[in-house]
mmCIF file of C-alpha atoms in Angstrom:
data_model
loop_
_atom_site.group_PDB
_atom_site.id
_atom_site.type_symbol
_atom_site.label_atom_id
_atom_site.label_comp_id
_atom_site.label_asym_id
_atom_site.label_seq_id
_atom_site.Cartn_x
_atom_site.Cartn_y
_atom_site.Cartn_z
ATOM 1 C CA UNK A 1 -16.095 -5.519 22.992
ATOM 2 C CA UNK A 2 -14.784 -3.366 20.567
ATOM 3 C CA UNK A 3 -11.101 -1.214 20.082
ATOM 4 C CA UNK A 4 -12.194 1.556 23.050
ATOM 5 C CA UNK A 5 -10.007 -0.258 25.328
ATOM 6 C CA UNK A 6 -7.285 -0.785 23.275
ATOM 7 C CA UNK A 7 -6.523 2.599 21.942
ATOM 8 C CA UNK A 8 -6.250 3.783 25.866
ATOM 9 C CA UNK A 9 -3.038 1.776 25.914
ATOM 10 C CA UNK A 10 0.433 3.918 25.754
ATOM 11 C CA UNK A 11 2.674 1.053 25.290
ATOM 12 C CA UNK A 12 5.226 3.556 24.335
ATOM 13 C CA UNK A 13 9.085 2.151 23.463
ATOM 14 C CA UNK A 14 9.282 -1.501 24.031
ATOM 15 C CA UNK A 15 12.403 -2.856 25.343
ATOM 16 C CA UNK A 16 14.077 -4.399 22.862
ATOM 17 C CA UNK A 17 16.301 -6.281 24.912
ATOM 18 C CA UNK A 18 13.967 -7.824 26.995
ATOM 19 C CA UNK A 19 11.780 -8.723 23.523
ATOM 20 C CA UNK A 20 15.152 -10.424 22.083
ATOM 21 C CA UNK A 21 15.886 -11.996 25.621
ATOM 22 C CA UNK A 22 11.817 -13.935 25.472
ATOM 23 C CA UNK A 23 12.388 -15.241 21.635
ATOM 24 C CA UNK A 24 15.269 -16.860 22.430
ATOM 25 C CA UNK A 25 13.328 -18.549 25.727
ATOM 26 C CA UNK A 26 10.494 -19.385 23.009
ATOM 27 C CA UNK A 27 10.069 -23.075 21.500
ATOM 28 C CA UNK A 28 7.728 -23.353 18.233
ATOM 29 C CA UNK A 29 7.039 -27.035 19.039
ATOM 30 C CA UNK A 30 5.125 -26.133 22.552
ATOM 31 C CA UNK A 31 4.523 -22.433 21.380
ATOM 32 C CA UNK A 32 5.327 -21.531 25.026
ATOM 33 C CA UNK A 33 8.458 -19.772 26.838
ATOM 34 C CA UNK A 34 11.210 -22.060 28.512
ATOM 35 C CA UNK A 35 12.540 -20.502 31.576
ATOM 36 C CA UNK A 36 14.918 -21.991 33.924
ATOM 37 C CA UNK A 37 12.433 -23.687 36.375
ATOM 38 C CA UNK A 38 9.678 -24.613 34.075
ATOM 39 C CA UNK A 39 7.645 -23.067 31.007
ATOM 40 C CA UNK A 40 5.031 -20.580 31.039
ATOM 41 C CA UNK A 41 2.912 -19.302 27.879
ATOM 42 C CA UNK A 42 0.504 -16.284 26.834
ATOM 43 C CA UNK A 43 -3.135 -17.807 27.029
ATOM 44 C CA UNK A 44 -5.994 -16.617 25.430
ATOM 45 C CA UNK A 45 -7.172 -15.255 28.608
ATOM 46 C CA UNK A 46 -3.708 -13.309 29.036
ATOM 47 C CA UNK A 47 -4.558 -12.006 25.956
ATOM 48 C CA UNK A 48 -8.163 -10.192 26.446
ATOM 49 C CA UNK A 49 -7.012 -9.082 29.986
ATOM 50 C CA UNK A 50 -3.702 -7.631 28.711
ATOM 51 C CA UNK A 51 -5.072 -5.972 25.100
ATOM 52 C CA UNK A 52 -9.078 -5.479 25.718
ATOM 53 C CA UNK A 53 -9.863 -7.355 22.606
ATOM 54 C CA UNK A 54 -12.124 -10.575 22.471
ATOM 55 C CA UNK A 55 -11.359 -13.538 21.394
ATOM 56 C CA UNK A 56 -13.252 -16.526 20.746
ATOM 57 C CA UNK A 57 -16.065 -14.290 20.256
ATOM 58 C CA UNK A 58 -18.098 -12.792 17.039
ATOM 59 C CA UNK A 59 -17.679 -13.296 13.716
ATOM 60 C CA UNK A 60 -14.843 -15.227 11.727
ATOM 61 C CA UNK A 61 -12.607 -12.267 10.606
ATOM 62 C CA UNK A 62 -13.281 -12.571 6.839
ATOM 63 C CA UNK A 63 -10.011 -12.840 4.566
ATOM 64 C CA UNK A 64 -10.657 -13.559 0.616
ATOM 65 C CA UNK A 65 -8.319 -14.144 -1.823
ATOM 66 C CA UNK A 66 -10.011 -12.084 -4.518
ATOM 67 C CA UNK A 67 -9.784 -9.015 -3.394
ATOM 68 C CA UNK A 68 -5.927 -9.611 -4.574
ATOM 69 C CA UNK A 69 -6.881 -8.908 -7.487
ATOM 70 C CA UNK A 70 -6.724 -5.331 -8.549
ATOM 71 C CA UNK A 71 -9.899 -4.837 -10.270
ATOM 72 C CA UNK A 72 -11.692 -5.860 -6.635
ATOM 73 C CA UNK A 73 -9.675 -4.071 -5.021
ATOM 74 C CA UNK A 74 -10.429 -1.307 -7.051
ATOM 75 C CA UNK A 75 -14.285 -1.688 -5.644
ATOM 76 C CA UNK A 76 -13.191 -0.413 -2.150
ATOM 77 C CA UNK A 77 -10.581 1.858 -2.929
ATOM 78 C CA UNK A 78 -11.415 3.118 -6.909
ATOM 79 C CA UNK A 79 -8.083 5.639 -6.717
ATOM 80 C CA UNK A 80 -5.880 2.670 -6.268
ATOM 81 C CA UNK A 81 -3.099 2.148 -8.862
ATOM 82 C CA UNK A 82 -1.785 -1.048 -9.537
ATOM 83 C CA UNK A 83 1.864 -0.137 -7.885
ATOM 84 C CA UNK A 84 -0.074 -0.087 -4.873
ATOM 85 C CA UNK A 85 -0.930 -3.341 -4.792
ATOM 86 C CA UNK A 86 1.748 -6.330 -5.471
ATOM 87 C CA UNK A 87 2.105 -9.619 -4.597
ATOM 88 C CA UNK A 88 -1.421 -9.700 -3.226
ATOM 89 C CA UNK A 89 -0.650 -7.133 -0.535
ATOM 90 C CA UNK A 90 -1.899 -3.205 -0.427
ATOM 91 C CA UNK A 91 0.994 -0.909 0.862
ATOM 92 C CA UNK A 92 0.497 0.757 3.903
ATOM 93 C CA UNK A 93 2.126 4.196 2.191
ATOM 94 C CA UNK A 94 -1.173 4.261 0.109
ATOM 95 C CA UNK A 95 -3.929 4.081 2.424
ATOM 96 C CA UNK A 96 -1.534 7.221 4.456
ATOM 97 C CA UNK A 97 -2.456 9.026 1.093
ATOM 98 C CA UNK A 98 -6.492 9.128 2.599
ATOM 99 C CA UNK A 99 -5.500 11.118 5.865
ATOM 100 C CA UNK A 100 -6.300 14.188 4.420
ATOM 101 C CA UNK A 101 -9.204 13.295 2.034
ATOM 102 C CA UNK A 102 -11.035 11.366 3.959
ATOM 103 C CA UNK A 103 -10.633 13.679 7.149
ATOM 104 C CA UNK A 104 -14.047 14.907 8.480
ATOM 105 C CA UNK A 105 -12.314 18.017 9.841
ATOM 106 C CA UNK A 106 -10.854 19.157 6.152
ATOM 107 C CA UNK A 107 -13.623 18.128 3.668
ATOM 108 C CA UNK A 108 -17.502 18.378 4.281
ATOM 109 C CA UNK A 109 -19.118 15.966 5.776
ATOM 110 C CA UNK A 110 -21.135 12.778 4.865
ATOM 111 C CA UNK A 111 -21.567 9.285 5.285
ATOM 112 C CA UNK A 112 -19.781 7.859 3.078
ATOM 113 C CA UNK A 113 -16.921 10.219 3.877
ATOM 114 C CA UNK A 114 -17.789 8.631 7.315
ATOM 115 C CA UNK A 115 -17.615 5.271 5.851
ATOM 116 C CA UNK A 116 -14.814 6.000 3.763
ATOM 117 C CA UNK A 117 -12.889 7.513 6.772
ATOM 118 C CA UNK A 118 -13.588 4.192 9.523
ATOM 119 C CA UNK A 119 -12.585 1.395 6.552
ATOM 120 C CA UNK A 120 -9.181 3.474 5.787
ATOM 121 C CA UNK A 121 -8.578 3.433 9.869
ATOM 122 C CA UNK A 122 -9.398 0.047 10.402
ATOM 123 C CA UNK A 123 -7.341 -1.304 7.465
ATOM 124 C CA UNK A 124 -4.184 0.547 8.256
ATOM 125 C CA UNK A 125 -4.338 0.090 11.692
ATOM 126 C CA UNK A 126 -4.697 -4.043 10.853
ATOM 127 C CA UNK A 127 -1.428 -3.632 8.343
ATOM 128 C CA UNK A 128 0.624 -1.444 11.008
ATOM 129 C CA UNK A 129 -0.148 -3.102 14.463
ATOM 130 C CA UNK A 130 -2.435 -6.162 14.223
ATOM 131 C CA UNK A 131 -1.225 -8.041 11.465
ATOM 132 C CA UNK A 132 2.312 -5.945 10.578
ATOM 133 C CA UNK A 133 4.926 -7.261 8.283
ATOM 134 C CA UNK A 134 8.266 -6.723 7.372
ATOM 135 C CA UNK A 135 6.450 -5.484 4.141
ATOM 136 C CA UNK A 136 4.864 -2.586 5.359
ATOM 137 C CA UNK A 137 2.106 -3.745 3.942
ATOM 138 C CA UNK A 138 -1.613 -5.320 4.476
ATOM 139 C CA UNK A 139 -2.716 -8.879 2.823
ATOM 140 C CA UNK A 140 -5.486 -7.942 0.790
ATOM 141 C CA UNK A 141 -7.713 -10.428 1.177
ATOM 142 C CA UNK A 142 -8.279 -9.042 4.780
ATOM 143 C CA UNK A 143 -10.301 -6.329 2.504
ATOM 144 C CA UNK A 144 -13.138 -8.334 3.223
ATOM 145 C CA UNK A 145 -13.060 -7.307 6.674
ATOM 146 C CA UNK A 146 -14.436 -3.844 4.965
ATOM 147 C CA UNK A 147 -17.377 -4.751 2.957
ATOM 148 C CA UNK A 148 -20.796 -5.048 5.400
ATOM 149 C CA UNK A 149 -20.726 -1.927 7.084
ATOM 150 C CA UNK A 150 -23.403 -2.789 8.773
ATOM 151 C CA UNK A 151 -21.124 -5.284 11.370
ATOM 152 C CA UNK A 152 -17.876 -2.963 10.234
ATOM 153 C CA UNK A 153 -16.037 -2.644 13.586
ATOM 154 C CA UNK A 154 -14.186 -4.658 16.340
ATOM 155 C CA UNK A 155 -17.336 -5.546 18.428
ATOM 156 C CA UNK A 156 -18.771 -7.994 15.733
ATOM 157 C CA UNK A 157 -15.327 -9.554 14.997
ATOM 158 C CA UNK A 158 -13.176 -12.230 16.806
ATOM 159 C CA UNK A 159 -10.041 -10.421 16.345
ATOM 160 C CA UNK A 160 -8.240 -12.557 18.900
ATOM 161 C CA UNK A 161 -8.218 -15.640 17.144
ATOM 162 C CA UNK A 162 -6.266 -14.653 14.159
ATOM 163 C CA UNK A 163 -3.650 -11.716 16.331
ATOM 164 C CA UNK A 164 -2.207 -14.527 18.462
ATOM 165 C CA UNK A 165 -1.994 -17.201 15.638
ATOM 166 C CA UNK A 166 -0.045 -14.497 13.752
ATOM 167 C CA UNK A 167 2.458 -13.155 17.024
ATOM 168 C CA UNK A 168 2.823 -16.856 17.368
ATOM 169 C CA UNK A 169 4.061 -17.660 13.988
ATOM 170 C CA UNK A 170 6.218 -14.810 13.954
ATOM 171 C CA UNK A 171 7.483 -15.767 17.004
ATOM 172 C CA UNK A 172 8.562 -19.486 15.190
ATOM 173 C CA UNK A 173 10.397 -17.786 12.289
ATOM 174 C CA UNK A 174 12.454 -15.906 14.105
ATOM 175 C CA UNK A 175 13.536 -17.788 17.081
ATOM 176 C CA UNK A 176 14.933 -20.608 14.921
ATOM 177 C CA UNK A 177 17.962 -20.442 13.527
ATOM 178 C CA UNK A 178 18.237 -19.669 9.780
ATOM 179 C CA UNK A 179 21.061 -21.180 7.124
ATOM 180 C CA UNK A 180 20.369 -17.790 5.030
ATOM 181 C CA UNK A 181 22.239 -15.144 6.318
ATOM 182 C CA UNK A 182 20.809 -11.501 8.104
ATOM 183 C CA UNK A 183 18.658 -11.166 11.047
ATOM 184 C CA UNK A 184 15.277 -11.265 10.767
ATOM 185 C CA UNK A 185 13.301 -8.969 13.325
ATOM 186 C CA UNK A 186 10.490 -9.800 15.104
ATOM 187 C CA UNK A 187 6.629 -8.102 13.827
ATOM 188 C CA UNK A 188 3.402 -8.414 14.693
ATOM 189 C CA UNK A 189 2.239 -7.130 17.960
ATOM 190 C CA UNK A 190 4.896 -7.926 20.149
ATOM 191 C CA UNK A 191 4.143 -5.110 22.165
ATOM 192 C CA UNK A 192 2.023 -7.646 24.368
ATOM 193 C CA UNK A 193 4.810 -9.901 25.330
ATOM 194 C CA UNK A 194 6.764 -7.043 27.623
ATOM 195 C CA UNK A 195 3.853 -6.216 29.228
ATOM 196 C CA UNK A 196 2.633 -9.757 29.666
ATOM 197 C CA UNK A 197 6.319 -10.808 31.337
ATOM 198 C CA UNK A 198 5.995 -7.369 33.867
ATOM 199 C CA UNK A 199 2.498 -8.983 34.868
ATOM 200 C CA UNK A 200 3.590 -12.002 35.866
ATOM 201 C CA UNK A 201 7.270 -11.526 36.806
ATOM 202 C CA UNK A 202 7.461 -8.228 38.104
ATOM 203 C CA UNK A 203 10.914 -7.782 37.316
ATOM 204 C CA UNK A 204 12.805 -5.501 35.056
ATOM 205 C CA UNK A 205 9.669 -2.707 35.053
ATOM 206 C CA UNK A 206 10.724 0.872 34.058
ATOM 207 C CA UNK A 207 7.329 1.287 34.132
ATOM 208 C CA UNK A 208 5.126 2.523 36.999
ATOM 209 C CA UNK A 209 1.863 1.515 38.195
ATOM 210 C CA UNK A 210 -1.435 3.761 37.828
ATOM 211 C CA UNK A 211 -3.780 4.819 40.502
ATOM 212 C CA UNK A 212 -6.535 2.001 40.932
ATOM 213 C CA UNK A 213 -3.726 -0.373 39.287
ATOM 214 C CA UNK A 214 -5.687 -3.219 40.145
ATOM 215 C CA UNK A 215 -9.224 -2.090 38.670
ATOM 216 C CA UNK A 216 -7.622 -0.986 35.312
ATOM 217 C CA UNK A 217 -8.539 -2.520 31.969
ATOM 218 C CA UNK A 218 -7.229 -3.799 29.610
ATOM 219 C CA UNK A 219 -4.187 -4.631 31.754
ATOM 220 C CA UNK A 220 -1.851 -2.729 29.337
ATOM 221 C CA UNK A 221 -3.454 0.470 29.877
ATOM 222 C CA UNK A 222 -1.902 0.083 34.047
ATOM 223 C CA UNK A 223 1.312 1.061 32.631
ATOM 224 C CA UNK A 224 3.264 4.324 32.104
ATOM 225 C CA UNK A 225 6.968 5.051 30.743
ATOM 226 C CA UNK A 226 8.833 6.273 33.543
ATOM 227 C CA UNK A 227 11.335 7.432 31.855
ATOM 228 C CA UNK A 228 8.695 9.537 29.523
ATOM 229 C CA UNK A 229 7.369 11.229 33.157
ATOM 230 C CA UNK A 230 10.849 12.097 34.101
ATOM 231 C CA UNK A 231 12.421 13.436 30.650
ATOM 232 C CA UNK A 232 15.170 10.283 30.704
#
């Protein structure tokens, strides 16, 4: 089980009100949502069937501190300059810089292009959706995910059992209250929330259902922005 499934999902704008409306129903101490007549939470299971990603299956996503370090960092990426790396994280504004370089279509190619090309992806993609921050940036010691190309992918990894940890943390910081002042926004992939409460509630949907709604997968995927379809 790989990311096939997952990039087929058009999650589109998320409803911001509804995602404010579920942190404030969300207790860090059960880690599930309190709702007037009881408490519900995202399981595992909710989580494979909604996103198409495993979980509790594969490989231990690797994460290793040294590759905070510049001069290992420098293995994987030998352009990178030490503003692009601070405080252990690699900003998401440089690996952007390898669109063009590393794009099959511009530049001949090879396989290590090829390589090159599917360690960029899968690190930026882990910095802006999987494992986002109000950083904008990747914690390098999820480098490590990188190095063995030979099980580089999503179908080798559990990527499940570090995504939720993370959305669930995330949700803890922010729906307690803070002494310091400013709001702090919600990150990670939140995304899975909205369409998590439209599965089970099947309220407040401005989205519409697919043909074969109840054959599609991941569950995600079953949606479309009605608004988008109409112009609204």
């Amino acid at each position: 089980m790989g990311f096939e499934e997952f990039f087929t999902i058009k999650t589109g704008n998320s409803d911001s009100r509804l995602i404010h409306a579920l942190v404030e129903l969300w207790w860090p101490s059960t880690h599930t949502f309190y709702f007037p007549y009881g408490e519900l939470g995202v399981m595992p299971l909710d989580f494979v069937m909604l996103m198409g990603i495993s979980f509790g299956w594969g490989f231990e996503l690797p994460y290793d501190d040294k590759y905070s370090k510049f001069d290992e960092a420098q293995t994987l990426f030998p352009k990178i300059t030490q503003d692009d790396i601070r405080y252990s994280n690699i900003a998401l504004a440089y690996l952007k810089t390898w669109k063009d370089p590393s794009n099959p279509r511009i530049n001949s190619y090879n396989q290590d292009i090829h390589l090159v090309y599917a360690q960029i992806f899968i690190a930026y993609m882990m910095g802006n959706i999987i494992f986002s921050n109000a950083n904008t940036s990747l914690p390098a010691g999820y480098l490590a995910t990188l190095i063995d190309h030979h099980i580089l992918g999503t179908s080798r990894f559990d990527w499940g059992t570090p995504i939720m940890p993370h959305l669930y943390q995330e949700l803890d910081e922010v729906s307690v209250l803070k002494s310091r002042k400013g709001k702090r926004s919600i990150i990670g992939f939140y995304a899975l929330l909205e369409f998590w409460f439209f599965e089970y509630y099947r309220v407040r949907m401005y989205l519409v259902k697919v043909n074969n709604f109840n054959h599609v997968y991941p569950r995600m995927g079953a949606w479309r922005d009605e608004r988008a379809s109409s112009g609204a």
